[in-house]
PDB file of C-alpha atoms in Angstrom:
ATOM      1  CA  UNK A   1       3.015 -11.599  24.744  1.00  0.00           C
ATOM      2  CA  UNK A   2      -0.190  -8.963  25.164  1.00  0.00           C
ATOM      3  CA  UNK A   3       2.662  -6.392  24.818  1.00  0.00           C
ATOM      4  CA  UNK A   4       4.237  -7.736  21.462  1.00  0.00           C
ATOM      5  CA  UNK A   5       0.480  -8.153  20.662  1.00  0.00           C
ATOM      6  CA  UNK A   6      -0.626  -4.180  20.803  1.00  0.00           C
ATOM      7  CA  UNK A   7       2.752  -3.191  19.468  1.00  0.00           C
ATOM      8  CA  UNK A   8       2.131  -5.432  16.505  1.00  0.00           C
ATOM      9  CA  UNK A   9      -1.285  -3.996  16.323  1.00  0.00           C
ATOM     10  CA  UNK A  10      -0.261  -0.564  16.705  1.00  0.00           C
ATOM     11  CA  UNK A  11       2.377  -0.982  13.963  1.00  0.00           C
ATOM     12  CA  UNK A  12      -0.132  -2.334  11.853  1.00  0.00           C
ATOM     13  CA  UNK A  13      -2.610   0.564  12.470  1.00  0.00           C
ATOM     14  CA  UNK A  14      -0.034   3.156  11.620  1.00  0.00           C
ATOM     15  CA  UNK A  15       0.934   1.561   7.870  1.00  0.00           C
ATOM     16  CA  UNK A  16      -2.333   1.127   7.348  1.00  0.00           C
ATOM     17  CA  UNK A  17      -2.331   4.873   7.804  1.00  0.00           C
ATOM     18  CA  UNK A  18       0.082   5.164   5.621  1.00  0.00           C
ATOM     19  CA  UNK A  19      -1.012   3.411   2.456  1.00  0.00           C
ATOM     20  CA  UNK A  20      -3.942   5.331   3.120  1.00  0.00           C
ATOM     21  CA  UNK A  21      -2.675   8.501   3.532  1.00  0.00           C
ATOM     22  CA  UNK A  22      -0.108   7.776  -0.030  1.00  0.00           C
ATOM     23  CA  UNK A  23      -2.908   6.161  -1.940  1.00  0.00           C
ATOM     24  CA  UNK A  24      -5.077   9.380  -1.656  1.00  0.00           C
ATOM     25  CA  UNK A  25      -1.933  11.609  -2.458  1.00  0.00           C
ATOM     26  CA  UNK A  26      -1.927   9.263  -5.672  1.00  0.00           C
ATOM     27  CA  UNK A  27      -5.833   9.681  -6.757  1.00  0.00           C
ATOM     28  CA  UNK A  28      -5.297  13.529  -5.954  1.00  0.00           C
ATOM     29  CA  UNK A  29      -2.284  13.627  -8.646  1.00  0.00           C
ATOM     30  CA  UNK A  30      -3.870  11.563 -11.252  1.00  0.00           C
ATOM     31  CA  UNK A  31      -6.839  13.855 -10.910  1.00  0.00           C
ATOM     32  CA  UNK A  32      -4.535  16.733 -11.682  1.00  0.00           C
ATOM     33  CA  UNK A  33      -2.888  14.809 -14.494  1.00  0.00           C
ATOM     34  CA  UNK A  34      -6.153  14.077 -15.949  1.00  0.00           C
ATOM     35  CA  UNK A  35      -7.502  17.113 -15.543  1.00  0.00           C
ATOM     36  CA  UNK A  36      -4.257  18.788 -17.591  1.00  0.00           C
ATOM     37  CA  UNK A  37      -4.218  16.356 -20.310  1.00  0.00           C
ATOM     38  CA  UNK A  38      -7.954  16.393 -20.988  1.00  0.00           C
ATOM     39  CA  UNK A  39      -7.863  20.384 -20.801  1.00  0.00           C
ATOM     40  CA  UNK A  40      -4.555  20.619 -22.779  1.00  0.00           C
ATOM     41  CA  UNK A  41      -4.528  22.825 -25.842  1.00  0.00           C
ATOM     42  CA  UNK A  42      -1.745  20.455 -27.581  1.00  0.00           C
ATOM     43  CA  UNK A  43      -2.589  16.686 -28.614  1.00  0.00           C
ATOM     44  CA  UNK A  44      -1.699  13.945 -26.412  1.00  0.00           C
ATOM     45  CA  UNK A  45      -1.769  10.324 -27.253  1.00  0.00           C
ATOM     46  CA  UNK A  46       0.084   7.312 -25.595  1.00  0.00           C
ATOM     47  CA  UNK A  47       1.133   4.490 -27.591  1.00  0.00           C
ATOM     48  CA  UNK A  48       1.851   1.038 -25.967  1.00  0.00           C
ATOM     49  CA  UNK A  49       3.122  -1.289 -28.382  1.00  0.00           C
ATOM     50  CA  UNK A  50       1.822  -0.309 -31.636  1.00  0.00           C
ATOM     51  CA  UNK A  51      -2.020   0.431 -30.050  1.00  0.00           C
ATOM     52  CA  UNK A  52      -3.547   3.819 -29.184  1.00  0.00           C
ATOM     53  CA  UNK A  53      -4.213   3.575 -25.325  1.00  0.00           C
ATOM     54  CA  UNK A  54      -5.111   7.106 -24.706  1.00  0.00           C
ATOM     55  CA  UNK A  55      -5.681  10.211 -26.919  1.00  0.00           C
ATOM     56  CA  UNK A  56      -7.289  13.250 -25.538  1.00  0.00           C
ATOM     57  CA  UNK A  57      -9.660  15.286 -28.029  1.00  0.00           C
ATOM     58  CA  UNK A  58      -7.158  17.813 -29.503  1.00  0.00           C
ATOM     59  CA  UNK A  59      -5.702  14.579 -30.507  1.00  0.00           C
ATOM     60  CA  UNK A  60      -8.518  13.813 -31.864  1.00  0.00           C
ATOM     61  CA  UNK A  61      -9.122  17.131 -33.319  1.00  0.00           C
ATOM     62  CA  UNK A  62      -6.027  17.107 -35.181  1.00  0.00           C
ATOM     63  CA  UNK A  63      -6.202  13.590 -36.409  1.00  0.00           C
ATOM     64  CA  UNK A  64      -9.772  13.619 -37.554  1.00  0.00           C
ATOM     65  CA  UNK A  65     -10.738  10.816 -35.629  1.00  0.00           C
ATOM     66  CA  UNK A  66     -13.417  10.126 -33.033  1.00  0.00           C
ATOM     67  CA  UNK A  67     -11.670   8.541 -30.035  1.00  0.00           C
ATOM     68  CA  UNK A  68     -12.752   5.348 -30.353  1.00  0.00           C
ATOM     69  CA  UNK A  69     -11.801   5.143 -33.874  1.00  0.00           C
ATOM     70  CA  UNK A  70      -8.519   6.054 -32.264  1.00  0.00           C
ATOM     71  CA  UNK A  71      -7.990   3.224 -30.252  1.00  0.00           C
ATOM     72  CA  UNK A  72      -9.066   0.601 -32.884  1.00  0.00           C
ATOM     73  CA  UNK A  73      -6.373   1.135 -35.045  1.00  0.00           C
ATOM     74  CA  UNK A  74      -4.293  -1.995 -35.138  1.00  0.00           C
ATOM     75  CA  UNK A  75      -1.080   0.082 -35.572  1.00  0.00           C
ATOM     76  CA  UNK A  76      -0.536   3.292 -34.283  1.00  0.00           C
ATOM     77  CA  UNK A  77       2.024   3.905 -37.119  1.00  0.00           C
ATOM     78  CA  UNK A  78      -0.774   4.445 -39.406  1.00  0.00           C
ATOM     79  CA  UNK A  79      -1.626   8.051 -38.156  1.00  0.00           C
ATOM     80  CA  UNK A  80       1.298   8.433 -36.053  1.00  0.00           C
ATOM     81  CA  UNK A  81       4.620   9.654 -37.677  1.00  0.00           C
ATOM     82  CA  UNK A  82       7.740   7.380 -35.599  1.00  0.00           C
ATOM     83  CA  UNK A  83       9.259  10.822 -34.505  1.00  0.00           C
TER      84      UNK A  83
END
């Protein structure tokens, strides 16, 4: 039983490893993400529904709208051709 024990624990340690080992790989590429959409010279917004989620401040820029402004619009549509 001790054995299945400390193989059961050792199993454990190594996915716990793991998830840590993918989960900083993940914060790492949303970094990068971020840090190219923020820095991007084109607008980017993301639309969920009908509600601005994100825009990043070309978007802004190009819409004429602060960001916050941005994501109180009840319907995207509004500044946002459907294309």
């Amino acid at each position: 039983r001790t054995r299945e024990l400390a193989a059961t624990n050792a199993q454990l340690r190594w996915e716990i490893v793991e998830r840590r080992t993918a989960h900083e790989a993940l914060q790492r590429s949303e970094q990068r993400f971020r840090t190219l959409v923020e820095n991007a010279i084109a607008g980017i917004v993301i639309v969920k529904g009908t509600r601005i989620t994100y825009a990043n401040a070309h978007f802004s820029a190009i819409a004429g709208y602060a960001l916050d402004k941005l994501q109180a619009f009840d319907d995207a549509s509004q500044i946002i051709h459907q294309d």
